[in-house]
Coordinates of C-alpha atoms and ligand atoms in Angstrom, one line a residue:
X621 CA -113.7 -103.5 -168.4
X622 CA -111.8 -106.1 -166.5
X623 CA -111.0 -105.7 -162.8
X624 CA -107.4 -104.9 -162.0
X625 CA -105.2 -107.8 -160.9
X626 CA -104.1 -107.9 -157.2
X627 CA -103.6 -111.6 -156.7
X628 CA -102.9 -114.6 -159.1
X629 CA -102.6 -118.4 -158.7
X630 CA -100.3 -120.9 -160.5
X631 CA -101.0 -124.6 -160.9
X632 CA -99.0 -127.4 -162.4
X633 CA -101.1 -130.3 -163.8
X634 CA -100.5 -133.6 -165.8
X635 CA -97.1 -135.3 -165.9
X636 CA -94.2 -133.3 -164.5
X637 CA -91.4 -132.0 -166.8
X638 CA -88.0 -130.4 -166.2
X639 CA -88.5 -126.7 -166.3
X640 CA -91.8 -126.4 -164.3
X641 CA -89.9 -124.7 -161.4
X642 CA -88.4 -122.1 -163.9
X643 CA -91.9 -121.1 -164.8
X644 CA -92.9 -121.0 -161.3
X645 CA -90.1 -118.6 -160.4
X646 CA -90.5 -116.3 -163.4
X647 CA -94.3 -116.1 -163.0
X648 CA -93.9 -115.3 -159.3
X649 CA -91.2 -112.5 -159.7
X650 CA -92.8 -110.9 -162.7
X651 CA -96.2 -110.8 -160.8
X652 CA -94.5 -109.6 -157.6
X653 CA -92.6 -107.0 -159.5
X654 CA -96.0 -105.6 -160.4
X655 CA -97.3 -105.4 -156.9
X656 CA -99.6 -108.6 -157.3
X657 CA -99.6 -111.4 -154.6
X658 CA -98.9 -115.0 -155.9
X659 CA -100.3 -118.3 -154.6
X660 CA -99.4 -121.8 -155.8
X661 CA -102.1 -124.5 -155.8
X662 CA -101.0 -127.9 -154.7
X663 CA -101.2 -130.9 -157.0
X664 CA -103.0 -129.4 -160.0
X665 CA -106.4 -128.1 -158.6
X666 CA -106.7 -130.5 -155.7
X667 CA -105.3 -128.0 -153.2
X668 CA -108.4 -125.9 -154.0
X669 CA -110.8 -128.7 -154.2
X670 CA -109.6 -131.0 -151.4
X671 CA -108.2 -128.3 -148.9
X672 CA -108.8 -130.6 -145.9
X673 CA -106.2 -133.1 -147.3
X674 CA -103.4 -130.7 -147.0
X675 CA -101.9 -129.4 -143.7
X676 CA -101.3 -125.9 -145.2
X677 CA -104.8 -125.8 -146.8
X678 CA -103.7 -126.6 -150.2
X679 CA -102.3 -123.1 -151.2
X680 CA -98.8 -122.1 -151.0
X681 CA -98.0 -118.4 -150.7
X682 CA -95.3 -117.9 -153.3
X683 CA -93.0 -115.4 -151.8
X684 CA -89.6 -114.2 -153.1
X685 CA -88.1 -116.5 -150.4
X686 CA -90.1 -119.5 -151.2
X687 CA -89.1 -119.7 -154.8
X688 CA -85.4 -118.8 -154.3
X689 CA -83.0 -121.3 -155.9
X690 CA -85.7 -123.6 -157.6
X691 CA -84.6 -123.1 -161.1
X692 CA -82.3 -126.1 -161.3
X693 CA -84.6 -128.4 -159.5
X694 CA -86.6 -131.1 -161.4
X695 CA -90.3 -131.8 -160.8
X696 CA -92.6 -129.0 -159.4
X697 CA -92.5 -127.5 -156.1
X698 CA -96.3 -127.3 -156.3
X699 CA -96.9 -131.0 -156.9
X700 CA -98.9 -132.4 -159.9
X701 CA -101.6 -134.9 -160.7
X702 CA -103.2 -136.4 -163.9
X703 CA -106.2 -137.5 -161.9
X704 CA -107.8 -134.1 -160.8
X705 CA -109.9 -132.9 -163.7
X706 CA -112.4 -130.5 -162.0
X707 CA -114.8 -130.9 -164.9
X708 CA -114.9 -134.8 -164.8
X709 CA -113.7 -135.5 -161.1
X710 CA -113.5 -139.2 -160.3
X711 CA -115.7 -139.9 -157.2
X712 CA -116.0 -143.3 -155.8
X713 CA -119.6 -144.6 -155.1
X714 CA -120.7 -146.6 -152.1
X715 CA -120.8 -149.8 -154.2
X716 CA -117.2 -149.2 -155.1
X717 CA -117.8 -147.9 -158.6
X718 CA -116.6 -144.6 -159.9
X719 CA -118.4 -141.8 -161.6
X720 CA -117.1 -138.6 -162.9
X721 CA -118.7 -135.3 -161.4
X722 CA -118.4 -131.8 -162.8
X723 CA -117.0 -129.7 -160.0
X724 CA -116.3 -126.5 -162.0
X725 CA -118.7 -124.3 -160.3
X726 CA -117.4 -125.3 -156.9
X727 CA -113.8 -124.7 -158.0
X728 CA -114.7 -121.2 -159.3
X729 CA -116.2 -120.5 -155.9
X730 CA -113.0 -121.4 -154.3
X731 CA -111.0 -118.9 -156.6
X732 CA -113.5 -116.2 -155.6
X733 CA -113.2 -117.2 -151.8
X734 CA -109.5 -116.9 -151.8
X735 CA -109.6 -113.5 -154.0
X736 CA -107.7 -114.9 -156.9
X737 CA -108.1 -112.9 -159.9
X738 CA -106.5 -114.8 -162.5
X739 CA -104.8 -118.3 -163.1
X740 CA -101.7 -119.4 -164.7
X741 CA -102.1 -123.0 -165.6
X742 CA -99.1 -124.9 -166.7
X743 CA -99.6 -128.2 -168.4
X744 CA -100.0 -130.4 -171.4
X745 CA -103.1 -130.8 -173.5
X746 CA -105.3 -132.3 -170.8
X747 CA -104.4 -129.4 -168.4
X748 CA -104.8 -126.7 -171.0
X749 CA -108.2 -128.0 -172.2
X750 CA -109.4 -127.7 -168.4
X751 CA -108.0 -124.2 -168.3
X752 CA -110.0 -123.4 -171.4
X753 CA -113.2 -124.6 -169.8
X754 CA -112.5 -122.7 -166.6
X755 CA -112.0 -119.6 -168.9
X756 CA -115.3 -120.3 -170.7
X757 CA -116.8 -120.7 -167.3
X758 CA -115.7 -117.1 -166.2
X759 CA -112.2 -117.5 -164.8
X760 CA -109.3 -115.3 -166.2
X761 CA -106.9 -117.9 -167.4
X762 CA -103.4 -117.9 -169.2
X763 CA -102.0 -121.2 -170.2
X764 CA -98.3 -122.2 -170.3
X765 CA -97.5 -125.3 -172.4
X766 CA -95.5 -128.2 -170.8
X767 CA -94.5 -131.7 -171.9
X768 CA -91.5 -133.8 -172.4
X769 CA -93.4 -135.3 -175.4
X770 CA -93.2 -131.9 -177.6
X771 CA -96.5 -132.8 -178.9
X772 CA -98.4 -129.7 -178.4
X773 CA -99.8 -127.7 -181.3
X774 CA -99.1 -124.1 -182.0
X775 CA -95.7 -123.8 -180.0
X776 CA -92.5 -124.7 -181.8
X777 CA -91.4 -126.7 -178.6
X778 CA -92.2 -127.1 -174.9
X779 CA -89.8 -127.0 -172.0
X780 CA -88.9 -130.5 -170.7
X781 CA -88.4 -132.0 -174.2
X782 CA -84.6 -130.9 -174.4
X783 CA -83.9 -132.4 -171.0
X784 CA -85.7 -135.6 -172.0
X785 CA -83.7 -135.8 -175.2
X786 CA -80.6 -135.1 -173.5
X787 CA -80.8 -137.7 -171.0
X788 CA -82.2 -140.4 -173.3
X789 CA -79.2 -139.8 -175.5
X790 CA -76.8 -140.1 -172.6
X791 CA -78.5 -143.4 -171.6
X792 CA -78.3 -144.7 -175.2
X793 CA -74.6 -143.8 -175.4
X794 CA -74.1 -146.1 -172.3
X795 CA -76.1 -148.8 -173.8
X796 CA -73.6 -148.8 -176.9
X797 CA -70.8 -149.8 -174.8
X798 CA -72.3 -152.6 -173.1
X799 CA -74.1 -153.9 -176.5
X800 CA -70.7 -153.7 -178.3
X801 CA -69.0 -155.7 -175.7
X802 CA -71.5 -158.5 -175.7
X803 CA -72.6 -158.3 -179.5
X804 CA -76.3 -158.0 -178.3
X805 CA -79.2 -156.2 -179.8
X806 CA -80.7 -153.6 -177.3
X807 CA -84.1 -152.1 -177.6
X808 CA -84.6 -148.9 -175.8
X809 CA -88.2 -147.8 -175.2
X810 CA -88.7 -144.1 -174.5
X811 CA -91.7 -142.0 -173.6
X812 CA -93.6 -139.7 -176.1
X813 CA -97.1 -140.7 -176.1
X814 CA -98.6 -140.9 -179.6
X815 CA -95.6 -138.7 -181.0
X816 CA -92.1 -139.9 -181.8
X817 CA -90.3 -136.8 -181.2
X818 CA -88.2 -138.0 -178.2
X819 CA -87.3 -141.4 -180.0
X820 CA -86.4 -139.6 -183.2
X821 CA -84.2 -137.0 -181.7
X822 CA -82.5 -139.0 -179.0
X823 CA -82.0 -141.9 -181.4
X824 CA -80.5 -139.8 -184.0
X825 CA -78.3 -137.8 -181.6
X826 CA -76.9 -141.1 -180.3
X827 CA -76.5 -142.9 -183.8
X828 CA -78.8 -145.9 -183.3
X829 CA -79.5 -148.4 -186.0
X830 CA -83.2 -148.3 -186.1
X831 CA -86.0 -145.8 -184.8
X832 CA -89.6 -146.8 -184.6
X833 CA -92.2 -144.2 -184.0
X834 CA -96.0 -143.9 -184.0
X835 CA -96.1 -141.7 -187.2
X836 CA -94.6 -144.6 -189.1
X837 CA -96.1 -148.1 -188.5
X838 CA -93.4 -150.6 -188.6
X839 CA -92.6 -154.2 -189.9
X840 CA -89.7 -155.9 -187.9
X841 CA -88.3 -157.5 -191.1
X842 CA -86.5 -154.4 -192.5
X843 CA -85.1 -153.8 -188.9
X844 CA -83.9 -157.5 -188.7
X845 CA -82.3 -157.0 -192.1
X846 CA -80.3 -154.0 -190.9
X847 CA -79.2 -156.0 -187.8
X848 CA -78.2 -159.0 -189.9
X849 CA -76.3 -156.8 -192.5
X850 CA -74.4 -155.1 -189.6
X851 CA -73.4 -158.5 -188.2
X852 CA -72.2 -159.7 -191.7
X853 CA -70.0 -156.6 -191.7
X854 CA -68.5 -157.4 -188.3
X855 CA -70.7 -155.3 -186.0
X856 CA -72.5 -158.0 -184.0
X857 CA -74.4 -155.3 -182.0
X858 CA -77.3 -152.9 -182.8
X859 CA -79.3 -150.4 -180.9
X860 CA -82.9 -149.8 -181.7
X861 CA -84.8 -146.9 -180.2
X862 CA -88.7 -147.4 -180.0
X863 CA -91.1 -144.8 -179.0
X864 CA -93.7 -146.1 -176.4
X865 CA -96.5 -145.3 -178.9
X866 CA -94.9 -147.1 -181.9
X867 CA -97.3 -149.8 -183.5
X868 CA -96.7 -152.5 -186.1
X869 CA -98.4 -152.2 -189.5
X870 CA -102.0 -153.0 -189.1
X871 CA -101.5 -153.3 -185.4
X872 CA -102.4 -151.4 -182.2
X873 CA -100.4 -149.4 -179.6
X874 CA -99.2 -151.4 -176.8
X875 CA -101.0 -150.7 -173.6
X876 CA -100.4 -151.7 -169.9
X877 CA -103.6 -150.4 -168.7
X878 CA -106.0 -147.6 -167.8
X879 CA -107.1 -146.6 -164.4
X880 CA -110.1 -144.2 -163.3
X881 CA -109.8 -140.6 -164.5
X882 CA -106.5 -141.3 -166.5
X883 CA -105.6 -141.7 -170.0
X884 CA -104.6 -145.2 -171.3
X885 CA -101.2 -146.0 -170.1
X886 CA -98.8 -147.0 -173.0
X887 CA -96.0 -149.5 -172.5
X888 CA -94.6 -152.8 -173.5
X889 CA -93.7 -152.1 -177.1
X890 CA -90.0 -152.4 -176.5
X891 CA -90.3 -155.9 -175.2
X892 CA -92.4 -157.0 -178.1
X893 CA -89.8 -155.5 -180.5
X894 CA -87.0 -157.4 -178.8
X895 CA -88.8 -160.6 -178.7
X896 CA -89.5 -160.4 -182.4
X897 CA -85.9 -159.5 -183.4
X898 CA -84.4 -162.2 -181.3
X899 CA -86.6 -164.7 -183.1
X900 CA -85.9 -163.2 -186.6
X901 CA -82.2 -162.9 -186.2
X902 CA -81.2 -165.4 -183.6
X903 CA -79.2 -162.7 -181.8
X904 CA -79.7 -162.1 -178.1
X905 CA -81.9 -159.0 -177.8
X906 CA -82.5 -157.1 -174.4
X907 CA -85.0 -154.4 -173.6
X908 CA -84.4 -151.1 -171.5
X909 CA -87.3 -148.9 -170.7
X910 CA -86.2 -145.4 -169.8
X911 CA -89.9 -144.4 -168.8
X912 CA -90.1 -141.8 -166.0
X913 CA -86.4 -141.4 -165.7
X914 CA -87.0 -138.9 -168.8
X915 CA -89.2 -136.9 -166.6
X916 CA -86.8 -136.4 -163.7
X917 CA -83.7 -134.5 -162.9
X918 CA -82.6 -130.9 -163.4
X919 CA -83.6 -129.2 -166.6
X920 CA -81.1 -128.2 -169.2
X921 CA -80.1 -124.7 -169.6
X922 CA -82.5 -124.4 -172.7
X923 CA -85.6 -125.9 -170.8
X924 CA -84.8 -123.4 -168.0
X925 CA -84.7 -120.4 -170.3
X926 CA -87.7 -121.5 -172.0
X927 CA -89.7 -122.0 -168.7
X928 CA -88.6 -118.7 -167.5
X929 CA -89.6 -117.0 -170.8
X930 CA -92.9 -118.7 -170.7
X931 CA -93.5 -117.7 -167.0
X932 CA -92.8 -114.0 -167.6
X933 CA -94.8 -113.9 -170.8
X934 CA -97.9 -115.4 -168.9
X935 CA -97.7 -112.5 -166.6
X936 CA -97.2 -109.9 -169.1
X937 CA -100.2 -111.4 -171.1
X938 CA -102.3 -110.9 -167.9
X939 CA -101.1 -107.5 -167.4
X940 CA -101.9 -106.5 -171.1
X941 CA -105.6 -107.7 -170.4
X942 CA -105.4 -111.1 -172.3
X943 CA -107.4 -113.9 -171.3
X944 CA -108.0 -117.4 -172.7
X945 CA -104.6 -117.6 -174.4
X946 CA -101.5 -119.9 -174.2
X947 CA -98.0 -118.4 -174.3
X948 CA -96.2 -120.1 -177.2
X949 CA -92.9 -120.2 -178.7
X950 CA -92.5 -118.8 -182.2
X951 CA -88.9 -117.9 -182.6
X952 CA -87.5 -115.5 -181.9
X953 CA -90.4 -114.4 -179.7
X954 CA -93.1 -115.7 -177.4
X955 CA -96.5 -115.2 -178.9
X956 CA -99.9 -115.7 -177.3
X957 CA -102.3 -118.1 -179.2
X958 CA -106.0 -118.8 -178.4
X959 CA -106.3 -121.7 -175.5
X960 CA -109.1 -123.2 -177.7
X961 CA -106.7 -124.0 -180.7
X962 CA -104.1 -125.8 -178.7
X963 CA -105.7 -129.0 -177.8
X964 CA -107.6 -129.6 -181.1
X965 CA -104.9 -132.1 -182.3
X966 CA -101.5 -133.3 -181.3
X967 CA -98.4 -132.2 -183.0
X968 CA -96.8 -135.4 -184.5
X969 CA -93.5 -135.8 -186.6
X970 CA -94.1 -135.0 -190.1
X971 CA -92.8 -138.1 -191.8
X972 CA -91.0 -136.1 -194.6
X973 CA -89.3 -133.6 -192.2
X974 CA -85.6 -133.0 -192.4
X975 CA -84.7 -135.1 -189.5
X976 CA -86.4 -138.3 -191.0
X977 CA -84.7 -137.6 -194.2
X978 CA -81.4 -137.1 -192.6
X979 CA -81.8 -140.5 -190.7
X980 CA -83.0 -142.3 -193.9
X981 CA -79.8 -140.9 -195.8
X982 CA -77.7 -142.3 -192.8
X983 CA -79.3 -145.8 -193.3
X984 CA -81.3 -145.7 -190.0
X985 CA -84.3 -148.0 -190.4
X986 CA -87.8 -146.9 -189.5
X987 CA -89.2 -150.3 -190.1
X988 CA -90.8 -149.5 -193.4
X989 CA -88.0 -149.9 -195.9
X990 CA -88.9 -152.2 -198.9
X991 CA -85.5 -153.9 -199.1
X992 CA -82.4 -154.2 -197.0
X993 CA -80.3 -151.0 -196.5
X994 CA -78.1 -151.2 -193.6
X995 CA -75.8 -148.8 -191.7
Ligands
F6P2068 O1 -97.0 -136.8 -171.4 C1 -95.8 -137.1 -170.8 C2 -95.8 -138.6 -170.4 O2 -94.5 -138.7 -169.7 C3 -95.9 -139.5 -171.6 O3 -94.8 -139.5 -172.3 C4 -96.3 -140.8 -170.9 O4 -97.0 -141.7 -171.7 C5 -97.1 -140.3 -169.8 O5 -96.8 -139.0 -169.5 C6 -97.1 -141.2 -168.6 O6 -97.6 -140.6 -167.6 P1 -98.0 -141.1 -166.1 O7 -97.1 -142.5 -166.0 O8 -97.5 -140.2 -165.1 O9 -99.4 -141.6 -166.1

């Protein structure tokens, strides 16, 4: 029999995403309305593992007053990190080198010292995998899926994605007017890791002329064909939306580096595509990298609602005695799925999905067309 819950903790890990504060608010209220105490852990698990680094000891008492008015705020009031994996914690050695140390046992002791009965962990695949490991080590854990990339399995979508697509689309709309005025090619690089969801949705919503995504390795010739065909018809400008993880046929992802305890950092593909297209078409090509702008700002109403639904569902799941699950959108409901299932593979864009078919029907190039099409 599981012990009754009196106190829970919430942590937010990995890259921030609009909607995190909605999760924190709904989790806190749903828990407090059951008579439970709620604390927030600062910066992933660092608040518990490095308490001496925080003036408040690394834990925030989440009272009704503390969470008032946070739904529209971007980011996370708890802070986040993608360098604090307790199962492989980076520790610098006297000679300057780094080793990864498993601090799971120590972390579980801290949960016990603070009388925390269960954890709601909010994050992407890395954070949820850590949550699963903590659960296997004996902690009661419920996961909440978060990522602007929309690349998590077993949930129809994640909060943060709609806000990212909405803002990317607004930016691309603005690029249209300057590209038209100057007759330029503008290549817009957007985030998304190894999935093309943001590029596909934002590019289509803004009516770009080519979309390059990781799921469809590209050649630049078909894209140049589209640009040239448009110019011949009098449209001297073109807009290309490139996912940061897009790669050429037979080539690799474009990477800007990797630091200790972090995944490889994608970037630079937009500039490569622009340089190649300028050479092939003879038209001036510029690059705009939207990058972290897509993670910032106030969440859309859709992301706020999804965050609230996930937060409340996480508390309901704990109250019903669930453990080792993730709350997941399965319209019209929010389901519980095993945490272990979520991080096995990434959800990428099916290349025969309706959105891709629609884009192709509209003449949008994916860089894989055999012959000239044009839009
Ligand atoms: O997973 C979210 C995401 O924004 C990716 O799209 C991007 O590749 C990555 O995080 C960048 O993370 P950071 O710059 O914080 O290391």
